[in-house]
Amino acid sequence: MTTQALEVHQLRKTYRQKGKLTEAVRGVSLMMLAGEVLAFLGPNGAGKTTTIKMIAGLIRPDQGWVRIAGQDPHRNPQALRLLGAVLEGNRNTYWRLTPAENLEYFGVLKGLSQQAAQRRSLELLERFDLLSKRRAPVQALSRGMQQKLALAVALIHQPRLLLLDEPTLGLDVEATESVKRLVREIAREGCAILLTTHQLDLAEEISDRVAIINGGEIVAEKPTDELIQQFSGSAYRLEVDGTLTPAQRTKLAALGVLFQTDQMTYAGKPEGLYEALAILKPLPLIRVEKDQADLTAIFLKLVRDGRDA
Amino acid sequence: MRELFWAELKRNWIQFVRYPVEAISGVVITTLIFYGLFLSARYIAGPNLQFGNRLDSIVVGYVLWTLVIFIVNDIAIGLQIEAQTGTLEQVFLSPFGGLQVFIARALASLTLRLVLMGVVLLLILLLTGSRLSFPPSLLLPLATVCLGAYGLAFAMGALALLFKRIQSLLGLSQFFLLFLLGVPAEDSLQGLALLPMTPGAGMLRDLMARGQGFDLGLFALALGNGVGYFALGLLVFGWAERLAKRQGLLSGY
């Protein structure tokens, strides 16, 4: 069995709008393994949604191909059995139906038998904490519960790949935490999750890898830690409680420590850091922190660089 | 496909009965409109008018017309509502494919509609005192009319996929449908039998209102007509789905 959940090769899509050609996606390639969470980030209009819909078989690419666990969703509709999706700006469920009725209906629509859909529906209602609301019409549920239901519906047929387009948009803190927890759990069970979001702290927290798209092209694709590492400096910020003696300042300066108003920066060799800490002894330490970039700063840098290029 | 049909029937039924006032008012309004038409005709003609055979024809024509209007609008309106409420893309993510899902939906909503029309028909007969003959062979020409109507419905659905809002066209089509169902293809020009649904509608008039026997030749013509238009409708819908996917038109209403 292949562990590759998704392979996307050189996708291209051009639209004609008011007689003008717009290249929405220009040669996008991606690869995802089972159980991996890929944060697919980009500014509005960068080509994220078009790419996701090409992966889902909803938009046909002009060039390139998609394989979901080895199957092509554009040629073989059975490939859609391997795919679940929660699409942004959509309700994704029927509001007059209850959560249980929605799950059973979509289960059959995804190719399960009626009995299997019923069985799976109960499991998911319990797991997603919706059992108490299983008989309430969806329109009577809170936004957070509706989103959890949309997620449950996308998982009814146990897909190998889950596409989540802005899964936490408009959710309160508690519901966002709940969605985060579910995403991690689903990934641990072996489902690959491709996630788009404008909440970069969320992407940083739950993704294994990040791909940033800008102007229809992938401008960065790396494991999340590696990308953050790449954009992070090697300097350490030090903060102590108390005043340094002139002797301490001299020794620290000799090591290359720079002094700011309320903190110091050490940018030398890593082993030199311990020498600096020894010099600071016995002043109480408030902070020793490696200069760390966050995904928001990296995203903004890459997108601005792309715009200026 | 059988499981999908039952799932669609269940979904249709639940959506219909979840708000009972809406469901019952639909049946009552359809019945009252016809009763109003009947009373107006009697008022204008005076108490001496004997409708007899003609009343039966009016009943058959009205019931058939409302059924066909429902069928022809069914897929296009369903598509527009689902696009607005955000479930359309999920439907196209089904491994059954859009066309098969919409065929199952058409069968399910037709089943529910036929039950409702049966209720309306009974109410109309009770209100007007009209008596109609119901030979079982009636179902055959009815099926050919439904096939033709679904052919047109899939073509309208194709237009809804590509052009989004086609309410004005659907409104106008009601008068065209009245013409198609009323045109006496059975007693006049043979060319008219090539129009959608006309041979089946003529046969229904013969069987239900005129008490004539089952004409095998006319049925063969009606069947060919129904199957032909249904197949054409499916082809057009399939083509529109492919075009919508190429142009990224499945969402964004």
Coordinates of C-alpha atoms in Angstrom, one line a residue:
Chain A
M1 CA 0.0 0.0 0.0
T2 CA 1.4 3.4 -1.0
T3 CA 2.0 5.8 1.9
Q4 CA 1.8 8.7 -0.5
A5 CA -1.6 10.3 0.1
L6 CA -1.3 13.1 -2.5
E7 CA 0.8 13.8 -5.5
V8 CA 0.3 17.0 -7.4
H9 CA 2.4 17.6 -10.5
Q10 CA 2.9 20.9 -12.3
L11 CA -0.7 22.1 -12.1
R12 CA -1.6 25.1 -14.3
K13 CA -4.9 26.9 -14.6
T14 CA -5.6 30.0 -16.6
Y15 CA -9.0 31.8 -16.6
R16 CA -10.4 34.2 -19.2
Q17 CA -12.0 37.2 -17.4
K18 CA -13.5 40.0 -19.4
G19 CA -11.4 39.1 -22.4
K20 CA -8.2 39.0 -20.3
L21 CA -6.2 35.9 -19.4
T22 CA -5.3 35.4 -15.8
E23 CA -2.9 32.7 -14.7
A24 CA -4.4 31.6 -11.4
V25 CA -2.0 28.6 -10.8
R26 CA 1.4 28.3 -12.4
G27 CA 3.1 25.0 -12.1
V28 CA 2.2 23.9 -8.6
S29 CA 3.6 20.6 -7.4
L30 CA 3.0 19.1 -3.9
M31 CA 3.5 15.8 -2.2
M32 CA 1.9 14.5 1.0
L33 CA 2.5 11.4 3.0
A34 CA -0.1 9.6 5.1
G35 CA -0.7 11.3 8.5
E36 CA 1.0 14.5 7.4
V37 CA -0.5 18.0 8.0
L38 CA 0.4 20.4 5.3
A39 CA -0.4 24.1 5.8
F40 CA -1.1 25.6 2.4
L41 CA -0.7 29.3 2.9
G42 CA -1.0 32.4 0.6
P43 CA -2.6 35.8 0.4
N44 CA -6.1 36.2 -1.1
G45 CA -6.1 35.5 -4.8
A46 CA -2.8 33.6 -4.6
G47 CA -4.3 30.4 -6.1
K48 CA -5.0 28.4 -3.0
T49 CA -8.6 27.7 -3.6
T50 CA -8.1 27.0 -7.3
T51 CA -5.4 24.5 -6.4
I52 CA -7.5 22.8 -3.7
K53 CA -10.4 22.5 -6.1
M54 CA -8.2 21.0 -8.8
I55 CA -7.0 18.4 -6.2
A56 CA -10.7 17.7 -5.4
G57 CA -11.6 17.3 -9.1
L58 CA -14.0 20.3 -9.0
I59 CA -11.8 22.4 -11.4
R60 CA -10.1 20.8 -14.3
P61 CA -6.4 21.8 -14.7
D62 CA -5.1 23.0 -18.1
Q63 CA -1.9 21.1 -17.5
G64 CA -0.5 18.8 -14.8
W65 CA -2.0 16.0 -12.9
V66 CA -3.3 14.9 -9.4
R67 CA -3.1 11.5 -7.7
I68 CA -4.9 10.8 -4.5
A69 CA -3.3 7.6 -3.1
G70 CA -2.3 6.8 -6.6
Q71 CA -5.7 7.5 -8.2
D72 CA -6.6 10.4 -10.6
P73 CA -9.8 12.2 -9.4
H74 CA -10.3 13.7 -12.9
R75 CA -10.4 10.4 -14.7
N76 CA -11.6 8.0 -12.1
P77 CA -14.5 9.1 -9.9
Q78 CA -13.7 6.3 -7.5
A79 CA -10.7 8.3 -6.4
L80 CA -13.2 10.6 -4.6
R81 CA -13.8 7.7 -2.1
L82 CA -10.3 8.6 -0.8
L83 CA -11.0 12.3 -0.4
G84 CA -12.9 14.3 2.2
A85 CA -13.3 18.1 2.0
V86 CA -14.6 21.0 4.0
L87 CA -14.7 24.0 1.7
E88 CA -14.5 27.6 2.8
G89 CA -17.6 29.8 2.7
N90 CA -19.8 26.8 2.3
R91 CA -22.2 25.2 4.7
N92 CA -21.2 21.8 3.5
T93 CA -24.3 20.3 5.2
Y94 CA -28.1 20.4 4.8
W95 CA -29.5 22.8 7.4
R96 CA -33.0 21.3 7.6
L97 CA -31.5 17.9 8.4
T98 CA -30.2 16.8 11.8
P99 CA -26.5 16.0 12.3
A100 CA -27.3 12.2 12.2
E101 CA -29.4 12.6 9.0
N102 CA -26.6 14.6 7.3
L103 CA -24.0 12.0 8.2
E104 CA -26.1 9.1 7.0
Y105 CA -27.0 10.9 3.7
F106 CA -23.4 11.9 3.0
G107 CA -22.2 8.5 3.9
V108 CA -24.3 6.9 1.2
L109 CA -23.3 9.7 -1.2
K110 CA -19.7 8.8 -0.6
G111 CA -20.4 5.1 -1.4
L112 CA -21.1 3.5 2.0
S113 CA -24.1 1.2 2.5
Q114 CA -27.0 2.6 4.6
Q115 CA -26.0 0.3 7.5
A116 CA -22.4 1.3 7.4
A117 CA -23.3 5.0 7.2
Q118 CA -25.6 4.6 10.2
R119 CA -22.9 2.8 12.2
R120 CA -20.2 5.3 11.3
S121 CA -22.5 8.3 11.9
L122 CA -23.0 7.2 15.6
E123 CA -19.2 6.8 16.0
L124 CA -18.6 10.3 14.7
L125 CA -21.4 11.9 16.6
E126 CA -19.9 10.5 19.8
R127 CA -16.3 11.4 18.9
F128 CA -17.2 14.9 17.8
D129 CA -19.3 15.5 20.9
L130 CA -22.5 16.0 18.9
L131 CA -24.5 13.1 20.3
S132 CA -26.7 15.3 22.4
K133 CA -27.6 17.4 19.3
R134 CA -28.1 14.5 16.9
R135 CA -31.9 15.3 16.6
A136 CA -31.6 19.1 16.3
P137 CA -31.7 20.6 12.8
V138 CA -28.3 21.9 11.8
Q139 CA -29.5 25.5 11.6
A140 CA -30.2 25.4 15.3
L141 CA -26.6 24.5 16.1
S142 CA -23.8 26.9 17.0
R143 CA -21.2 27.9 14.4
G144 CA -18.6 25.7 16.2
M145 CA -20.9 22.7 16.2
Q146 CA -21.8 23.2 12.5
Q147 CA -18.1 23.3 11.7
K148 CA -17.4 20.1 13.7
L149 CA -20.3 18.5 11.9
A150 CA -18.9 19.5 8.5
L151 CA -15.6 17.9 9.6
A152 CA -17.4 14.8 10.7
V153 CA -19.3 14.6 7.3
A154 CA -15.9 14.9 5.5
L155 CA -14.6 11.9 7.5
I156 CA -17.7 9.7 7.2
H157 CA -16.1 7.4 4.6
Q158 CA -12.7 7.4 6.3
P159 CA -10.8 9.2 3.5
R160 CA -7.0 9.1 3.0
L161 CA -6.8 12.8 2.2
L162 CA -8.7 15.6 3.9
L163 CA -8.9 19.1 2.4
L164 CA -9.7 21.8 5.0
D165 CA -10.2 25.2 3.5
E166 CA -10.2 27.8 6.4
P167 CA -11.6 25.3 9.0
T168 CA -11.5 27.7 11.9
L169 CA -12.9 30.8 10.1
G170 CA -15.4 32.6 12.4
L171 CA -15.0 30.2 15.3
D172 CA -14.5 31.3 18.9
V173 CA -11.4 30.3 20.9
E174 CA -13.0 27.2 22.4
A175 CA -14.3 25.9 19.1
T176 CA -10.9 26.7 17.4
E177 CA -9.1 24.6 20.1
S178 CA -11.6 21.8 19.5
V179 CA -11.0 21.8 15.8
K180 CA -7.2 21.9 16.3
R181 CA -7.4 18.9 18.6
L182 CA -9.5 17.0 16.1
V183 CA -7.1 17.8 13.2
R184 CA -4.2 16.4 15.2
E185 CA -6.1 13.3 16.1
I186 CA -7.3 12.6 12.6
A187 CA -3.7 13.0 11.3
R188 CA -2.4 10.6 13.9
E189 CA -4.8 8.0 12.6
G190 CA -3.0 8.2 9.2
C191 CA -5.2 10.7 7.2
A192 CA -3.2 13.3 5.3
I193 CA -4.6 16.8 5.9
L194 CA -4.1 19.7 3.5
L195 CA -5.1 22.9 5.4
T196 CA -5.5 26.4 4.2
T197 CA -5.8 29.2 6.7
H198 CA -5.1 32.9 7.3
Q199 CA -4.5 32.1 11.0
L200 CA -0.7 31.6 10.8
D201 CA -0.3 30.8 14.5
L202 CA -2.7 27.9 13.9
A203 CA -0.7 26.7 10.9
E204 CA 2.5 26.9 12.9
E205 CA 1.0 25.0 15.7
I206 CA -0.5 22.0 13.9
S207 CA 1.3 21.6 10.6
D208 CA 4.2 19.3 9.9
R209 CA 5.0 21.1 6.7
V210 CA 4.3 24.5 5.1
A211 CA 3.8 25.4 1.5
I212 CA 3.4 29.1 0.7
I213 CA 1.9 30.1 -2.6
N214 CA 2.0 33.6 -4.1
G215 CA 1.0 34.7 -7.6
G216 CA 0.1 31.1 -8.5
E217 CA 3.5 29.7 -7.7
I218 CA 4.9 27.9 -4.6
V219 CA 7.5 30.2 -3.1
A220 CA 8.5 28.0 -0.2
E221 CA 7.8 24.5 0.8
K222 CA 9.6 22.9 3.9
P223 CA 8.9 21.2 7.1
T224 CA 7.5 23.8 9.5
D225 CA 10.4 23.6 12.0
E226 CA 12.9 23.8 9.2
L227 CA 11.3 26.8 7.6
I228 CA 11.2 28.6 10.9
Q229 CA 14.8 27.7 11.6
Q230 CA 15.8 29.0 8.2
F231 CA 14.4 32.4 8.9
S232 CA 15.5 32.5 12.5
G233 CA 18.8 34.0 13.6
S234 CA 21.4 32.3 15.6
A235 CA 21.5 35.0 18.3
Y236 CA 20.3 34.6 21.9
R237 CA 18.5 37.3 23.9
L238 CA 19.5 37.4 27.6
E239 CA 17.7 39.3 30.4
V240 CA 18.7 39.4 34.0
D241 CA 17.2 40.9 37.2
G242 CA 19.6 43.4 38.6
T243 CA 22.4 45.6 37.4
L244 CA 25.7 44.3 35.8
T245 CA 28.9 45.3 37.4
P246 CA 31.5 47.1 35.2
A247 CA 33.7 44.0 35.3
Q248 CA 30.8 41.8 34.1
R249 CA 30.0 44.2 31.2
T250 CA 33.7 44.2 30.1
K251 CA 33.9 40.4 30.1
L252 CA 30.6 40.0 28.3
A253 CA 31.6 42.6 25.7
A254 CA 34.8 40.6 25.1
L255 CA 32.6 37.6 24.3
G256 CA 30.7 39.7 21.7
V257 CA 27.6 40.5 23.8
L258 CA 25.7 43.6 22.7
F259 CA 23.8 45.7 25.3
Q260 CA 20.4 47.2 24.8
T261 CA 18.3 49.1 27.3
D262 CA 16.7 46.1 29.1
Q263 CA 18.4 43.1 27.5
M264 CA 21.6 41.7 25.9
T265 CA 22.1 39.9 22.7
Y266 CA 24.7 37.2 22.2
A267 CA 25.5 36.2 18.6
G268 CA 28.7 34.2 19.0
K269 CA 29.3 30.4 19.0
P270 CA 26.7 28.3 20.9
E271 CA 29.3 27.1 23.5
G272 CA 30.2 30.8 24.2
L273 CA 26.7 31.2 25.6
Y274 CA 27.6 29.1 28.7
E275 CA 30.6 31.4 29.3
A276 CA 28.3 34.4 29.2
L277 CA 25.9 32.7 31.6
A278 CA 28.8 32.0 34.0
I279 CA 29.8 35.7 33.9
L280 CA 26.2 36.7 34.7
K281 CA 26.2 34.5 37.8
P282 CA 24.7 35.1 40.5
L283 CA 22.2 37.5 39.0
P284 CA 18.8 35.9 38.6
L285 CA 18.0 35.1 35.0
I286 CA 14.6 36.4 33.6
R287 CA 15.0 35.2 30.0
V288 CA 17.4 33.2 27.8
E289 CA 15.7 33.0 24.4
K290 CA 16.9 32.0 20.9
D291 CA 16.0 34.6 18.3
Q292 CA 13.1 32.7 16.7
A293 CA 11.1 33.8 13.6
D294 CA 7.4 33.0 13.6
L295 CA 5.4 31.9 10.6
T296 CA 3.6 35.3 10.3
A297 CA 6.9 37.1 9.8
I298 CA 8.2 34.5 7.3
F299 CA 4.9 34.6 5.4
L300 CA 4.9 38.4 5.2
K301 CA 8.6 38.4 4.1
L302 CA 8.1 35.9 1.3
V303 CA 4.9 37.5 0.1
R304 CA 6.4 41.0 0.1
D305 CA 9.6 39.7 -1.6
G306 CA 7.4 38.2 -4.3
R307 CA 5.5 41.4 -4.7
D308 CA 8.7 43.5 -5.0
A309 CA 10.4 41.1 -7.4
Chain B
M1 CA -27.5 3.3 -7.1
R2 CA -30.5 1.7 -5.2
E3 CA -29.0 2.9 -1.8
L4 CA -28.4 6.3 -3.3
F5 CA -32.1 6.5 -4.5
W6 CA -33.3 5.6 -1.0
A7 CA -31.0 8.1 0.6
E8 CA -32.2 10.8 -1.7
L9 CA -35.9 9.8 -1.1
K10 CA -35.3 10.0 2.6
R11 CA -33.6 13.4 2.3
N12 CA -36.4 14.7 0.1
W13 CA -39.1 13.4 2.5
I14 CA -37.4 14.8 5.6
Q15 CA -36.9 18.2 4.0
F16 CA -40.5 18.2 2.9
V17 CA -42.1 17.2 6.3
R18 CA -39.7 19.0 8.6
Y19 CA -41.8 22.2 8.2
P20 CA -45.4 20.7 7.9
V21 CA -47.1 24.1 7.4
E22 CA -45.1 24.6 4.3
A23 CA -45.8 21.1 3.0
I24 CA -49.5 21.2 3.6
S25 CA -49.9 24.7 2.2
G26 CA -48.2 23.6 -1.0
V27 CA -50.8 20.9 -1.6
V28 CA -53.7 23.1 -0.5
I29 CA -52.6 26.0 -2.8
T30 CA -52.2 23.8 -5.8
T31 CA -55.6 22.3 -5.3
L32 CA -57.3 25.7 -4.6
I33 CA -55.8 27.3 -7.8
F34 CA -57.4 24.6 -9.9
Y35 CA -60.7 24.8 -8.0
G36 CA -60.6 28.6 -8.6
L37 CA -60.1 28.0 -12.3
F38 CA -63.0 25.6 -12.4
L39 CA -65.4 27.9 -10.5
S40 CA -64.5 30.8 -12.8
A41 CA -65.1 28.7 -15.9
R42 CA -68.5 27.7 -14.5
Y43 CA -69.4 31.2 -13.6
I44 CA -68.7 32.6 -17.1
A45 CA -70.5 29.7 -18.9
G46 CA -73.6 29.7 -16.6
P47 CA -75.2 26.8 -14.7
N48 CA -76.4 25.0 -17.8
L49 CA -72.9 24.2 -19.1
Q50 CA -72.3 20.5 -19.0
F51 CA -68.5 19.9 -18.8
G52 CA -68.7 16.2 -19.2
N53 CA -65.8 14.9 -21.3
R54 CA -64.3 18.4 -21.4
L55 CA -64.0 18.7 -17.6
D56 CA -62.1 15.4 -17.5
S57 CA -59.7 16.8 -20.1
I58 CA -59.2 19.9 -18.1
V59 CA -58.4 17.9 -14.9
V60 CA -55.9 15.7 -16.8
G61 CA -54.4 18.7 -18.5
Y62 CA -54.0 20.7 -15.3
V63 CA -52.5 17.8 -13.3
L64 CA -50.1 16.9 -16.0
W65 CA -49.1 20.5 -16.6
T66 CA -48.3 21.1 -12.9
L67 CA -46.4 17.8 -12.8
V68 CA -44.3 18.7 -15.8
I69 CA -43.6 22.2 -14.6
F70 CA -42.4 20.7 -11.3
I71 CA -40.1 18.2 -13.2
V72 CA -38.7 20.7 -15.6
N73 CA -37.8 23.2 -12.8
D74 CA -36.7 20.5 -10.4
I75 CA -33.0 20.1 -11.3
A76 CA -32.3 23.7 -12.2
I77 CA -33.9 25.1 -9.0
G78 CA -32.3 22.4 -6.9
L79 CA -28.9 23.3 -8.4
Q80 CA -29.4 27.0 -7.7
I81 CA -30.5 26.5 -4.1
E82 CA -27.6 24.1 -3.4
A83 CA -25.1 26.5 -4.9
Q84 CA -26.5 29.3 -2.8
T85 CA -26.6 27.2 0.4
G86 CA -23.2 25.7 -0.2
T87 CA -23.8 22.0 -0.6
L88 CA -23.4 21.8 -4.4
E89 CA -19.7 21.1 -4.4
Q90 CA -20.1 18.3 -1.9
V91 CA -22.5 16.7 -4.3
F92 CA -19.9 16.8 -7.1
L93 CA -17.4 15.3 -4.7
S94 CA -19.4 12.0 -4.7
P95 CA -17.8 9.0 -6.4
F96 CA -21.1 8.4 -8.1
G97 CA -20.5 11.5 -10.2
G98 CA -22.8 14.5 -10.6
L99 CA -24.9 12.9 -13.3
Q100 CA -25.8 9.8 -11.4
V101 CA -26.5 11.7 -8.2
F102 CA -28.9 14.0 -10.1
I103 CA -30.6 11.1 -11.8
A104 CA -31.2 9.5 -8.3
R105 CA -32.4 12.9 -7.1
A106 CA -34.8 13.2 -10.0
L107 CA -36.2 9.7 -9.4
A108 CA -36.6 10.4 -5.6
S109 CA -38.3 13.8 -6.1
L110 CA -40.5 12.4 -8.8
T111 CA -41.7 9.6 -6.5
L112 CA -42.5 12.1 -3.8
R113 CA -44.2 14.4 -6.3
L114 CA -46.3 11.6 -7.8
V115 CA -47.7 10.8 -4.3
L116 CA -48.5 14.5 -3.8
M117 CA -50.1 14.8 -7.2
G118 CA -52.2 11.8 -6.3
V119 CA -53.4 13.7 -3.3
V120 CA -54.1 16.8 -5.3
L121 CA -55.9 14.8 -8.0
L122 CA -58.1 13.1 -5.4
L123 CA -58.9 16.5 -3.8
I124 CA -59.8 18.0 -7.2
L125 CA -62.1 15.0 -8.0
L126 CA -63.8 15.4 -4.7
L127 CA -64.3 19.1 -5.1
T128 CA -65.5 19.0 -8.7
G129 CA -67.4 15.8 -8.6
S130 CA -65.5 14.7 -11.7
R131 CA -64.9 11.0 -12.4
L132 CA -61.9 9.8 -14.4
S133 CA -61.2 6.3 -15.6
F134 CA -57.8 5.0 -14.4
P135 CA -56.6 2.1 -16.6
P136 CA -53.2 0.7 -15.4
S137 CA -51.9 1.3 -18.9
L138 CA -52.1 5.0 -18.1
L139 CA -48.7 4.6 -16.4
L140 CA -46.9 3.9 -19.6
P141 CA -47.6 7.1 -21.5
L142 CA -47.2 9.0 -18.2
A143 CA -43.7 7.5 -17.9
T144 CA -42.9 8.7 -21.5
V145 CA -44.0 12.2 -20.6
C146 CA -41.9 12.2 -17.4
L147 CA -38.9 11.0 -19.4
G148 CA -39.3 13.8 -21.9
A149 CA -39.8 16.3 -19.1
Y150 CA -36.6 15.1 -17.3
G151 CA -34.8 15.5 -20.6
L152 CA -35.8 19.2 -20.6
A153 CA -35.0 19.3 -16.8
F154 CA -31.4 18.2 -17.3
A155 CA -31.0 20.7 -20.1
M156 CA -32.3 23.4 -17.8
G157 CA -29.9 22.1 -15.1
A158 CA -27.1 22.4 -17.6
L159 CA -28.0 26.0 -18.2
A160 CA -28.2 26.6 -14.4
L161 CA -24.7 25.1 -14.0
L162 CA -23.2 27.5 -16.6
F163 CA -25.3 30.7 -16.3
K164 CA -26.3 30.4 -12.6
R165 CA -29.5 32.4 -12.5
I166 CA -32.1 31.3 -15.0
Q167 CA -35.4 32.0 -13.1
S168 CA -36.8 34.2 -16.0
L169 CA -36.2 31.4 -18.5
L170 CA -37.9 28.9 -16.1
G171 CA -40.8 31.2 -15.8
L172 CA -41.2 31.6 -19.5
S173 CA -40.9 27.9 -20.1
Q174 CA -44.2 27.3 -18.3
F175 CA -46.1 28.7 -21.3
F176 CA -44.1 26.7 -23.7
L177 CA -44.9 23.6 -21.6
L178 CA -48.6 24.4 -21.8
F179 CA -48.3 24.5 -25.5
L180 CA -46.4 21.2 -25.6
L181 CA -48.9 19.4 -23.4
G182 CA -52.0 20.9 -25.1
V183 CA -50.9 20.5 -28.7
P184 CA -53.2 17.8 -30.3
A185 CA -50.4 15.8 -31.8
E186 CA -52.7 12.8 -32.0
D187 CA -55.2 14.3 -34.4
S188 CA -53.1 16.7 -36.4
L189 CA -49.8 17.1 -38.1
Q190 CA -47.4 14.2 -37.5
G191 CA -44.4 16.6 -37.2
L192 CA -45.7 17.8 -33.9
A193 CA -45.1 14.4 -32.4
L194 CA -41.4 15.2 -32.6
L195 CA -41.8 17.9 -30.0
P196 CA -40.9 16.8 -26.5
M197 CA -43.7 15.0 -24.6
T198 CA -46.5 15.6 -27.1
P199 CA -47.2 12.0 -28.1
G200 CA -47.3 10.8 -24.5
A201 CA -49.6 13.7 -23.4
G202 CA -51.9 12.9 -26.4
M203 CA -52.1 9.3 -25.3
L204 CA -52.9 10.3 -21.7
R205 CA -55.8 12.4 -23.0
D206 CA -57.1 9.5 -25.1
L207 CA -56.9 7.0 -22.2
M208 CA -58.1 9.2 -19.3
A209 CA -60.6 11.6 -20.8
R210 CA -61.8 10.1 -24.0
G211 CA -62.0 6.5 -22.9
Q212 CA -60.1 5.2 -25.9
G213 CA -58.0 2.0 -26.0
F214 CA -54.3 1.6 -25.8
D215 CA -52.7 2.4 -29.1
L216 CA -49.4 0.4 -29.4
G217 CA -48.1 2.4 -32.4
L218 CA -48.7 5.7 -30.6
F219 CA -47.0 4.3 -27.5
A220 CA -43.9 3.3 -29.4
L221 CA -43.8 6.8 -30.8
A222 CA -44.2 8.3 -27.3
L223 CA -41.6 6.0 -25.8
G224 CA -39.1 6.9 -28.6
N225 CA -39.8 10.6 -28.0
G226 CA -39.4 10.3 -24.2
V227 CA -36.2 8.2 -24.3
G228 CA -34.7 10.4 -27.1
Y229 CA -35.2 13.7 -25.1
F230 CA -34.1 12.1 -21.9
A231 CA -30.8 10.9 -23.4
L232 CA -30.3 14.3 -25.1
G233 CA -30.9 16.0 -21.7
L234 CA -28.3 13.8 -20.0
L235 CA -25.8 14.4 -22.8
V236 CA -26.2 18.2 -22.5
F237 CA -25.9 18.0 -18.7
G238 CA -22.7 15.9 -18.9
W239 CA -21.3 18.4 -21.4
A240 CA -22.2 21.3 -19.1
E241 CA -20.6 19.7 -16.1
R242 CA -17.3 19.2 -18.0
L243 CA -17.4 22.8 -19.2
A244 CA -18.2 24.1 -15.7
K245 CA -15.2 22.2 -14.3
R246 CA -13.0 23.5 -17.1
Q247 CA -14.1 27.1 -16.4
G248 CA -14.2 26.8 -12.6
L249 CA -18.0 27.6 -12.6
L250 CA -19.2 24.9 -10.1
S251 CA -19.3 27.4 -7.3
G252 CA -19.2 31.2 -7.0
Y253 CA -22.9 32.0 -7.3

